[in-house]
Amino acid sequence: MSSPALPHSSPSSRLRSAAFAPIGDEGRTALVETRLVQAISAGAFMEGERLPSENELAQLLGVAVVTVREALGALRHRGLIETRRGRSGGSFVRPSQGAIESVNAQTLKSMPRVALADLGLHYEVISAACAEYACRRATHEELAVVQQILVEARELTPELWRRRITDVQLELASLSQSVRLTTEHVRLQTEFTPLLALQDHDDAARHATHDALVHQIQATQAGDIEVARSVVRETIRASVRWLVDFRAQL
C-alpha cells in the first residue's frame, strides 16, 4: 500500500510554517529576530510583502507581543522591513537584497566552522533520505512539473533563481511522501538557504547546483536511488566547502 500524499501547500507556506513554529519559554528578542531574518532570507516572504501582525506573530511563536515588537524594531534598524501606518499598514519586507546578503554573510562569519559542517551534515542526511523515497514514490507526472519549474529558472537573476530553486528542493522533498522527513527538510531549508544564497553570485557554483538538480530529477525519474542520493550528498558537500572558503575571506 502506498503512503498517503502530503496535504498540498506551497513551498513558501511550508517555509513560513517552519519559521513560525512555537519558540516557547526560551523565546527572546534575538531568537525571534533570527527566525524572521531566516524567513525573509529564505524567500518565505517576497519583497514588498506584509508580515503577519504583531499579535499574530506572538501567537505563532508563543512569545509576548512586546518581544515581537522589539524584534521587528531590530529588523527595521537593519533595513530588512519597513512599517506603514493606517488601515492597510503593517510591517513589509523592503527591497533590500544588499541588506539581506550582508545579514547572511554576518551569520556565516559568526558561525563556528564545526557548526557549519554539522548543519551541512544534518541537511545532507535528511535531503538524501528524501531523495531516496522520492525515487520510490514520486510519479512521472509529479516529476515533470518540478522539472519544468527547474528548466524555466536557469536564466533568472541570482535572487529569483534562488527562490525558484528553493521551491524545487522543497517539492522534491515533499515527493518522498513522508511527513516527518519533509517537515525536517523544511526546517533545515529555512536555516540553511540564507547561507546557500551567498554562493549565488558565483556563476560556477550556481550552475553546478542547477545541473545537479537536473541530474537528481533524472535519477528520480529512473528510480535510481544510489545516483539520486549521491548527487544530493555531493552537491551539499560542495556547497559547504564553498561556504567554508568564503567564511575564511570575511
mmCIF file of N, CA and C in Angstrom, residues 67-191:
data_model
loop_
_atom_site.group_PDB
_atom_site.id
_atom_site.type_symbol
_atom_site.label_atom_id
_atom_site.label_comp_id
_atom_site.label_asym_id
_atom_site.label_seq_id
_atom_site.Cartn_x
_atom_site.Cartn_y
_atom_site.Cartn_z
ATOM 1 N N THR A 67 7.963 41.218 22.889
ATOM 2 C CA THR A 67 9.154 40.565 22.333
ATOM 3 C C THR A 67 9.162 40.676 20.817
ATOM 4 N N VAL A 68 8.004 40.437 20.214
ATOM 5 C CA VAL A 68 7.875 40.567 18.755
ATOM 6 C C VAL A 68 8.142 42.006 18.331
ATOM 7 N N ARG A 69 7.595 42.952 19.098
ATOM 8 C CA ARG A 69 7.751 44.364 18.750
ATOM 9 C C ARG A 69 9.225 44.760 18.755
ATOM 10 N N GLU A 70 9.960 44.283 19.744
ATOM 11 C CA GLU A 70 11.399 44.583 19.825
ATOM 12 C C GLU A 70 12.154 43.948 18.660
ATOM 13 N N ALA A 71 11.778 42.720 18.290
ATOM 14 C CA ALA A 71 12.442 42.038 17.174
ATOM 15 C C ALA A 71 12.175 42.766 15.857
ATOM 16 N N LEU A 72 10.940 43.215 15.666
ATOM 17 C CA LEU A 72 10.604 43.958 14.442
ATOM 18 C C LEU A 72 11.366 45.276 14.391
ATOM 19 N N GLY A 73 11.556 45.900 15.561
ATOM 20 C CA GLY A 73 12.344 47.128 15.612
ATOM 21 C C GLY A 73 13.784 46.879 15.167
ATOM 22 N N ALA A 74 14.337 45.748 15.580
ATOM 23 C CA ALA A 74 15.700 45.399 15.175
ATOM 24 C C ALA A 74 15.777 45.172 13.670
ATOM 25 N N LEU A 75 14.747 44.543 13.092
ATOM 26 C CA LEU A 75 14.727 44.314 11.646
ATOM 27 C C LEU A 75 14.597 45.624 10.877
ATOM 28 N N ARG A 76 13.827 46.566 11.428
ATOM 29 C CA ARG A 76 13.733 47.884 10.784
ATOM 30 C C ARG A 76 15.097 48.570 10.802
ATOM 31 N N HIS A 77 15.782 48.473 11.933
ATOM 32 C CA HIS A 77 17.104 49.096 12.061
ATOM 33 C C HIS A 77 18.099 48.493 11.067
ATOM 34 N N ARG A 78 17.941 47.218 10.769
ATOM 35 C CA ARG A 78 18.843 46.534 9.823
ATOM 36 C C ARG A 78 18.426 46.736 8.375
ATOM 37 N N GLY A 79 17.315 47.424 8.165
ATOM 38 C CA GLY A 79 16.881 47.740 6.808
ATOM 39 C C GLY A 79 16.159 46.612 6.097
ATOM 40 N N LEU A 80 15.674 45.625 6.858
ATOM 41 C CA LEU A 80 15.018 44.478 6.237
ATOM 42 C C LEU A 80 13.517 44.664 6.091
ATOM 43 N N ILE A 81 12.919 45.486 6.947
ATOM 44 C CA ILE A 81 11.480 45.737 6.857
ATOM 45 C C ILE A 81 11.218 47.223 7.035
ATOM 46 N N GLU A 82 10.020 47.630 6.663
ATOM 47 C CA GLU A 82 9.561 48.983 6.934
ATOM 48 C C GLU A 82 8.143 48.897 7.477
ATOM 49 N N THR A 83 7.775 49.833 8.340
ATOM 50 C CA THR A 83 6.451 49.817 8.951
ATOM 51 C C THR A 83 5.626 50.963 8.394
ATOM 52 N N ARG A 84 4.420 50.640 7.981
ATOM 53 C CA ARG A 84 3.491 51.636 7.459
ATOM 54 C C ARG A 84 2.291 51.722 8.382
ATOM 55 N N ARG A 85 1.820 52.924 8.584
ATOM 56 C CA ARG A 85 0.677 53.155 9.461
ATOM 57 C C ARG A 85 -0.621 53.157 8.655
ATOM 58 N N GLY A 86 -1.727 53.144 9.370
ATOM 59 C CA GLY A 86 -3.022 53.216 8.706
ATOM 60 C C GLY A 86 -3.714 51.874 8.594
ATOM 61 N N ARG A 87 -4.899 51.908 8.002
ATOM 62 C CA ARG A 87 -5.727 50.702 7.889
ATOM 63 C C ARG A 87 -5.017 49.601 7.128
ATOM 64 N N SER A 88 -4.269 49.939 6.089
ATOM 65 C CA SER A 88 -3.567 48.927 5.297
ATOM 66 C C SER A 88 -2.087 48.853 5.676
ATOM 67 N N GLY A 89 -1.778 49.319 6.881
ATOM 68 C CA GLY A 89 -0.394 49.338 7.314
ATOM 69 C C GLY A 89 0.075 48.005 7.860
ATOM 70 N N GLY A 90 1.263 48.026 8.443
ATOM 71 C CA GLY A 90 1.881 46.820 8.974
ATOM 72 C C GLY A 90 3.373 46.829 8.680
ATOM 73 N N SER A 91 4.019 45.701 8.876
ATOM 74 C CA SER A 91 5.453 45.554 8.598
ATOM 75 C C SER A 91 5.626 44.863 7.251
ATOM 76 N N PHE A 92 6.382 45.491 6.352
ATOM 77 C CA PHE A 92 6.557 44.989 4.996
ATOM 78 C C PHE A 92 8.042 44.747 4.712
ATOM 79 N N VAL A 93 8.309 43.691 3.941
ATOM 80 C CA VAL A 93 9.682 43.372 3.563
ATOM 81 C C VAL A 93 10.187 44.415 2.575
ATOM 82 N N ARG A 94 11.339 44.990 2.866
ATOM 83 C CA ARG A 94 11.906 46.023 1.998
ATOM 84 C C ARG A 94 12.654 45.395 0.825
ATOM 85 N N PRO A 95 12.695 46.108 -0.318
ATOM 86 C CA PRO A 95 13.505 45.643 -1.452
ATOM 87 C C PRO A 95 14.970 45.910 -1.159
ATOM 88 N N SER A 96 15.568 45.044 -0.325
ATOM 89 C CA SER A 96 16.908 45.326 0.200
ATOM 90 C C SER A 96 17.804 44.107 0.072
ATOM 91 N N GLN A 97 18.048 43.648 -1.157
ATOM 92 C CA GLN A 97 18.869 42.466 -1.362
ATOM 93 C C GLN A 97 20.258 42.630 -0.770
ATOM 94 N N GLY A 98 20.800 43.835 -0.881
ATOM 95 C CA GLY A 98 22.125 44.071 -0.310
ATOM 96 C C GLY A 98 22.135 43.889 1.192
ATOM 97 N N ALA A 99 21.081 44.367 1.867
ATOM 98 C CA ALA A 99 20.995 44.221 3.320
ATOM 99 C C ALA A 99 20.862 42.754 3.709
ATOM 100 N N ILE A 100 20.084 42.010 2.928
ATOM 101 C CA ILE A 100 19.896 40.583 3.214
ATOM 102 C C ILE A 100 21.221 39.840 3.053
ATOM 103 N N GLU A 101 21.960 40.145 1.995
ATOM 104 C CA GLU A 101 23.252 39.493 1.784
ATOM 105 C C GLU A 101 24.220 39.818 2.911
ATOM 106 N N SER A 102 24.174 41.057 3.388
ATOM 107 C CA SER A 102 25.047 41.448 4.491
ATOM 108 C C SER A 102 24.700 40.679 5.765
ATOM 109 N N VAL A 103 23.404 40.537 6.029
ATOM 110 C CA VAL A 103 22.961 39.782 7.206
ATOM 111 C C VAL A 103 23.388 38.324 7.090
ATOM 112 N N ASN A 104 23.208 37.749 5.899
ATOM 113 C CA ASN A 104 23.587 36.345 5.701
ATOM 114 C C ASN A 104 25.089 36.141 5.864
ATOM 115 N N ALA A 105 25.867 37.094 5.362
ATOM 116 C CA ALA A 105 27.329 36.991 5.493
ATOM 117 C C ALA A 105 27.748 37.084 6.960
ATOM 118 N N GLN A 106 27.106 37.961 7.716
ATOM 119 C CA GLN A 106 27.431 38.084 9.138
ATOM 120 C C GLN A 106 27.054 36.815 9.897
ATOM 121 N N THR A 107 25.917 36.209 9.502
ATOM 122 C CA THR A 107 25.508 34.947 10.120
ATOM 123 C C THR A 107 26.555 33.876 9.884
ATOM 124 N N LEU A 108 27.048 33.783 8.643
ATOM 125 C CA LEU A 108 28.077 32.804 8.314
ATOM 126 C C LEU A 108 29.366 33.092 9.077
ATOM 127 N N LYS A 109 29.762 34.343 9.132
ATOM 128 C CA LYS A 109 31.006 34.719 9.795
ATOM 129 C C LYS A 109 30.988 34.360 11.275
ATOM 130 N N SER A 110 29.813 34.519 11.912
ATOM 131 C CA SER A 110 29.712 34.263 13.348
ATOM 132 C C SER A 110 29.505 32.788 13.677
ATOM 133 N N MET A 111 29.287 31.964 12.659
ATOM 134 C CA MET A 111 29.039 30.544 12.886
ATOM 135 C C MET A 111 30.362 29.779 12.966
ATOM 136 N N PRO A 112 30.616 29.070 14.055
ATOM 137 C CA PRO A 112 31.843 28.260 14.122
ATOM 138 C C PRO A 112 31.896 27.258 12.971
ATOM 139 N N ARG A 113 33.096 26.988 12.503
ATOM 140 C CA ARG A 113 33.250 26.074 11.364
ATOM 141 C C ARG A 113 32.648 24.703 11.643
ATOM 142 N N VAL A 114 32.802 24.211 12.872
ATOM 143 C CA VAL A 114 32.250 22.899 13.202
ATOM 144 C C VAL A 114 30.721 22.923 13.154
ATOM 145 N N ALA A 115 30.118 24.066 13.535
ATOM 146 C CA ALA A 115 28.656 24.185 13.488
ATOM 147 C C ALA A 115 28.167 24.200 12.043
ATOM 148 N N LEU A 116 28.907 24.866 11.163
ATOM 149 C CA LEU A 116 28.559 24.887 9.743
ATOM 150 C C LEU A 116 28.636 23.487 9.152
ATOM 151 N N ALA A 117 29.707 22.773 9.477
ATOM 152 C CA ALA A 117 29.862 21.406 8.975
ATOM 153 C C ALA A 117 28.747 20.503 9.486
ATOM 154 N N ASP A 118 28.356 20.694 10.738
ATOM 155 C CA ASP A 118 27.308 19.861 11.328
ATOM 156 C C ASP A 118 25.962 20.161 10.706
ATOM 157 N N LEU A 119 25.689 21.442 10.454
ATOM 158 C CA LEU A 119 24.448 21.814 9.778
ATOM 159 C C LEU A 119 24.395 21.199 8.382
ATOM 160 N N GLY A 120 25.527 21.261 7.660
ATOM 161 C CA GLY A 120 25.580 20.661 6.333
ATOM 162 C C GLY A 120 25.361 19.168 6.377
ATOM 163 N N LEU A 121 25.927 18.508 7.374
ATOM 164 C CA LEU A 121 25.745 17.061 7.519
ATOM 165 C C LEU A 121 24.293 16.709 7.787
ATOM 166 N N HIS A 122 23.671 17.446 8.685
ATOM 167 C CA HIS A 122 22.257 17.196 9.007
ATOM 168 C C HIS A 122 21.390 17.369 7.755
ATOM 169 N N TYR A 123 21.640 18.468 7.038
ATOM 170 C CA TYR A 123 20.879 18.746 5.813
ATOM 171 C C TYR A 123 21.122 17.659 4.769
ATOM 172 N N GLU A 124 22.357 17.201 4.676
ATOM 173 C CA GLU A 124 22.714 16.147 3.709
ATOM 174 C C GLU A 124 21.968 14.849 4.011
ATOM 175 N N VAL A 125 21.951 14.441 5.272
ATOM 176 C CA VAL A 125 21.300 13.182 5.656
ATOM 177 C C VAL A 125 19.806 13.233 5.364
ATOM 178 N N ILE A 126 19.161 14.323 5.745
ATOM 179 C CA ILE A 126 17.714 14.432 5.536
ATOM 180 C C ILE A 126 17.392 14.541 4.042
ATOM 181 N N SER A 127 18.156 15.335 3.313
ATOM 182 C CA SER A 127 17.904 15.510 1.884
ATOM 183 C C SER A 127 18.109 14.209 1.117
ATOM 184 N N ALA A 128 19.145 13.444 1.490
ATOM 185 C CA ALA A 128 19.405 12.165 0.823
ATOM 186 C C ALA A 128 18.276 11.172 1.098
ATOM 187 N N ALA A 129 17.752 11.191 2.326
ATOM 188 C CA ALA A 129 16.640 10.299 2.655
ATOM 189 C C ALA A 129 15.394 10.684 1.854
ATOM 190 N N CYS A 130 15.140 11.981 1.736
ATOM 191 C CA CYS A 130 14.005 12.447 0.929
ATOM 192 C C CYS A 130 14.181 12.015 -0.530
ATOM 193 N N ALA A 131 15.416 12.133 -1.035
ATOM 194 C CA ALA A 131 15.691 11.747 -2.418
ATOM 195 C C ALA A 131 15.424 10.260 -2.637
ATOM 196 N N GLU A 132 15.814 9.445 -1.676
ATOM 197 C CA GLU A 132 15.585 8.006 -1.803
ATOM 198 C C GLU A 132 14.098 7.684 -1.897
ATOM 199 N N TYR A 133 13.306 8.259 -1.025
ATOM 200 C CA TYR A 133 11.892 7.903 -1.020
ATOM 201 C C TYR A 133 11.118 8.586 -2.142
ATOM 202 N N ALA A 134 11.648 9.698 -2.658
ATOM 203 C CA ALA A 134 11.049 10.269 -3.865
ATOM 204 C C ALA A 134 11.244 9.310 -5.037
ATOM 205 N N CYS A 135 12.415 8.641 -5.102
ATOM 206 C CA CYS A 135 12.656 7.628 -6.142
ATOM 207 C C CYS A 135 11.620 6.502 -6.053
ATOM 208 N N ARG A 136 11.255 6.168 -4.850
ATOM 209 C CA ARG A 136 10.331 5.058 -4.647
ATOM 210 C C ARG A 136 8.870 5.447 -4.885
ATOM 211 N N ARG A 137 8.533 6.712 -4.654
ATOM 212 C CA ARG A 137 7.121 7.073 -4.554
ATOM 213 C C ARG A 137 6.632 8.134 -5.547
ATOM 214 N N ALA A 138 7.522 8.962 -6.096
ATOM 215 C CA ALA A 138 7.084 10.042 -6.987
ATOM 216 C C ALA A 138 6.607 9.488 -8.319
ATOM 217 N N THR A 139 5.604 10.133 -8.878
ATOM 218 C CA THR A 139 5.113 9.741 -10.199
ATOM 219 C C THR A 139 5.834 10.552 -11.271
ATOM 220 N N HIS A 140 5.803 10.054 -12.497
ATOM 221 C CA HIS A 140 6.443 10.784 -13.603
ATOM 222 C C HIS A 140 5.744 12.122 -13.832
ATOM 223 N N GLU A 141 4.444 12.176 -13.597
ATOM 224 C CA GLU A 141 3.707 13.427 -13.780
ATOM 225 C C GLU A 141 4.169 14.473 -12.765
ATOM 226 N N GLU A 142 4.337 14.066 -11.524
ATOM 227 C CA GLU A 142 4.804 14.989 -10.486
ATOM 228 C C GLU A 142 6.208 15.495 -10.800
ATOM 229 N N LEU A 143 7.065 14.604 -11.230
ATOM 230 C CA LEU A 143 8.439 14.987 -11.537
ATOM 231 C C LEU A 143 8.513 15.890 -12.761
ATOM 232 N N ALA A 144 7.607 15.688 -13.701
ATOM 233 C CA ALA A 144 7.587 16.533 -14.894
ATOM 234 C C ALA A 144 7.273 17.981 -14.528
ATOM 235 N N VAL A 145 6.391 18.175 -13.551
ATOM 236 C CA VAL A 145 6.047 19.523 -13.101
ATOM 237 C C VAL A 145 7.261 20.187 -12.464
ATOM 238 N N VAL A 146 7.958 19.464 -11.592
ATOM 239 C CA VAL A 146 9.146 20.012 -10.934
ATOM 240 C C VAL A 146 10.240 20.293 -11.953
ATOM 241 N N GLN A 147 10.396 19.408 -12.916
ATOM 242 C CA GLN A 147 11.413 19.580 -13.952
ATOM 243 C C GLN A 147 11.153 20.848 -14.763
ATOM 244 N N GLN A 148 9.904 21.132 -15.047
ATOM 245 C CA GLN A 148 9.567 22.328 -15.820
ATOM 246 C C GLN A 148 9.899 23.590 -15.039
ATOM 247 N N ILE A 149 9.640 23.579 -13.725
ATOM 248 C CA ILE A 149 9.999 24.723 -12.880
ATOM 249 C C ILE A 149 11.499 24.970 -12.963
ATOM 250 N N LEU A 150 12.260 23.890 -12.952
ATOM 251 C CA LEU A 150 13.714 23.990 -12.985
ATOM 252 C C LEU A 150 14.197 24.527 -14.328
ATOM 253 N N VAL A 151 13.627 24.039 -15.405
ATOM 254 C CA VAL A 151 14.009 24.492 -16.745
ATOM 255 C C VAL A 151 13.787 25.994 -16.892
ATOM 256 N N GLU A 152 12.669 26.466 -16.403
ATOM 257 C CA GLU A 152 12.320 27.884 -16.547
ATOM 258 C C GLU A 152 13.164 28.784 -15.655
ATOM 259 N N ALA A 153 13.849 28.199 -14.677
ATOM 260 C CA ALA A 153 14.614 29.002 -13.714
ATOM 261 C C ALA A 153 16.026 29.321 -14.172
ATOM 262 N N ARG A 154 16.558 28.584 -15.103
ATOM 263 C CA ARG A 154 18.001 28.642 -15.388
ATOM 264 C C ARG A 154 18.511 30.035 -15.724
ATOM 265 N N GLU A 155 17.776 30.821 -16.471
ATOM 266 C CA GLU A 155 18.267 32.128 -16.907
ATOM 267 C C GLU A 155 17.792 33.280 -16.023
ATOM 268 N N LEU A 156 17.216 32.969 -14.864
ATOM 269 C CA LEU A 156 16.757 34.027 -13.964
ATOM 270 C C LEU A 156 17.942 34.701 -13.282
ATOM 271 N N THR A 157 17.698 35.881 -12.720
ATOM 272 C CA THR A 157 18.723 36.544 -11.921
ATOM 273 C C THR A 157 19.017 35.681 -10.695
ATOM 274 N N PRO A 158 20.197 35.837 -10.088
ATOM 275 C CA PRO A 158 20.523 35.005 -8.921
ATOM 276 C C PRO A 158 19.473 35.035 -7.817
ATOM 277 N N GLU A 159 18.903 36.221 -7.535
ATOM 278 C CA GLU A 159 17.917 36.317 -6.466
ATOM 279 C C GLU A 159 16.656 35.529 -6.793
ATOM 280 N N LEU A 160 16.132 35.712 -8.011
ATOM 281 C CA LEU A 160 14.925 34.985 -8.419
ATOM 282 C C LEU A 160 15.225 33.499 -8.594
ATOM 283 N N TRP A 161 16.423 33.188 -9.081
ATOM 284 C CA TRP A 161 16.822 31.785 -9.253
ATOM 285 C C TRP A 161 16.803 31.061 -7.916
ATOM 286 N N ARG A 162 17.346 31.691 -6.872
ATOM 287 C CA ARG A 162 17.389 31.036 -5.563
ATOM 288 C C ARG A 162 15.985 30.720 -5.064
ATOM 289 N N ARG A 163 15.055 31.644 -5.225
ATOM 290 C CA ARG A 163 13.684 31.381 -4.777
ATOM 291 C C ARG A 163 13.093 30.201 -5.541
ATOM 292 N N ARG A 164 13.350 30.161 -6.851
ATOM 293 C CA ARG A 164 12.808 29.069 -7.665
ATOM 294 C C ARG A 164 13.466 27.739 -7.303
ATOM 295 N N ILE A 165 14.772 27.768 -7.055
ATOM 296 C CA ILE A 165 15.488 26.543 -6.695
ATOM 297 C C ILE A 165 15.031 26.035 -5.335
ATOM 298 N N THR A 166 14.782 26.931 -4.400
ATOM 299 C CA THR A 166 14.252 26.524 -3.103
ATOM 300 C C THR A 166 12.906 25.833 -3.280
ATOM 301 N N ASP A 167 12.066 26.381 -4.171
ATOM 302 C CA ASP A 167 10.785 25.730 -4.476
ATOM 303 C C ASP A 167 11.007 24.303 -4.982
ATOM 304 N N VAL A 168 11.968 24.154 -5.902
ATOM 305 C CA VAL A 168 12.250 22.832 -6.470
ATOM 306 C C VAL A 168 12.723 21.869 -5.389
ATOM 307 N N GLN A 169 13.630 22.324 -4.541
ATOM 308 C CA GLN A 169 14.154 21.458 -3.485
ATOM 309 C C GLN A 169 13.058 21.031 -2.512
ATOM 310 N N LEU A 170 12.177 21.950 -2.171
ATOM 311 C CA LEU A 170 11.079 21.623 -1.263
ATOM 312 C C LEU A 170 10.086 20.667 -1.913
ATOM 313 N N GLU A 171 9.816 20.880 -3.192
ATOM 314 C CA GLU A 171 8.885 19.995 -3.895
ATOM 315 C C GLU A 171 9.459 18.591 -4.010
ATOM 316 N N LEU A 172 10.754 18.492 -4.299
ATOM 317 C CA LEU A 172 11.380 17.171 -4.380
ATOM 318 C C LEU A 172 11.330 16.464 -3.027
ATOM 319 N N ALA A 173 11.542 17.218 -1.949
ATOM 320 C CA ALA A 173 11.460 16.622 -0.618
ATOM 321 C C ALA A 173 10.053 16.120 -0.330
ATOM 322 N N SER A 174 9.051 16.901 -0.724
ATOM 323 C CA SER A 174 7.667 16.504 -0.446
ATOM 324 C C SER A 174 7.264 15.262 -1.222
ATOM 325 N N LEU A 175 7.948 14.993 -2.343
ATOM 326 C CA LEU A 175 7.628 13.804 -3.139
ATOM 327 C C LEU A 175 8.085 12.518 -2.458
ATOM 328 N N SER A 176 8.807 12.647 -1.344
ATOM 329 C CA SER A 176 9.125 11.466 -0.534
ATOM 330 C C SER A 176 7.859 10.902 0.102
ATOM 331 N N GLN A 177 6.815 11.756 0.203
ATOM 332 C CA GLN A 177 5.533 11.387 0.825
ATOM 333 C C GLN A 177 5.709 10.967 2.281
ATOM 334 N N SER A 178 6.750 11.490 2.906
ATOM 335 C CA SER A 178 6.967 11.276 4.337
ATOM 336 C C SER A 178 6.774 12.612 5.043
ATOM 337 N N VAL A 179 5.779 12.697 5.892
ATOM 338 C CA VAL A 179 5.508 13.942 6.599
ATOM 339 C C VAL A 179 6.680 14.326 7.490
ATOM 340 N N ARG A 180 7.238 13.343 8.209
ATOM 341 C CA ARG A 180 8.341 13.646 9.126
ATOM 342 C C ARG A 180 9.591 14.112 8.372
ATOM 343 N N LEU A 181 9.960 13.411 7.313
ATOM 344 C CA LEU A 181 11.141 13.808 6.554
ATOM 345 C C LEU A 181 10.950 15.182 5.921
ATOM 346 N N THR A 182 9.779 15.413 5.353
ATOM 347 C CA THR A 182 9.530 16.693 4.698
ATOM 348 C C THR A 182 9.525 17.830 5.699
ATOM 349 N N THR A 183 8.918 17.624 6.852
ATOM 350 C CA THR A 183 8.885 18.662 7.882
ATOM 351 C C THR A 183 10.294 19.028 8.339
ATOM 352 N N GLU A 184 11.138 18.020 8.546
ATOM 353 C CA GLU A 184 12.506 18.282 8.969
ATOM 354 C C GLU A 184 13.300 18.951 7.847
ATOM 355 N N HIS A 185 13.054 18.543 6.612
ATOM 356 C CA HIS A 185 13.731 19.169 5.471
ATOM 357 C C HIS A 185 13.369 20.649 5.385
ATOM 358 N N VAL A 186 12.093 20.969 5.566
ATOM 359 C CA VAL A 186 11.661 22.367 5.509
ATOM 360 C C VAL A 186 12.324 23.178 6.616
ATOM 361 N N ARG A 187 12.391 22.614 7.820
ATOM 362 C CA ARG A 187 13.018 23.317 8.936
ATOM 363 C C ARG A 187 14.484 23.615 8.636
ATOM 364 N N LEU A 188 15.188 22.619 8.105
ATOM 365 C CA LEU A 188 16.601 22.813 7.768
ATOM 366 C C LEU A 188 16.779 23.754 6.593
ATOM 367 N N GLN A 189 15.864 23.678 5.632
ATOM 368 C CA GLN A 189 15.930 24.556 4.468
ATOM 369 C C GLN A 189 15.821 26.016 4.908
ATOM 370 N N THR A 190 14.936 26.284 5.856
ATOM 371 C CA THR A 190 14.765 27.642 6.365
ATOM 372 C C THR A 190 16.051 28.160 6.987
ATOM 373 N N GLU A 191 16.788 27.285 7.644
ATOM 374 C CA GLU A 191 18.027 27.670 8.312
ATOM 375 C C GLU A 191 19.209 27.744 7.344
#
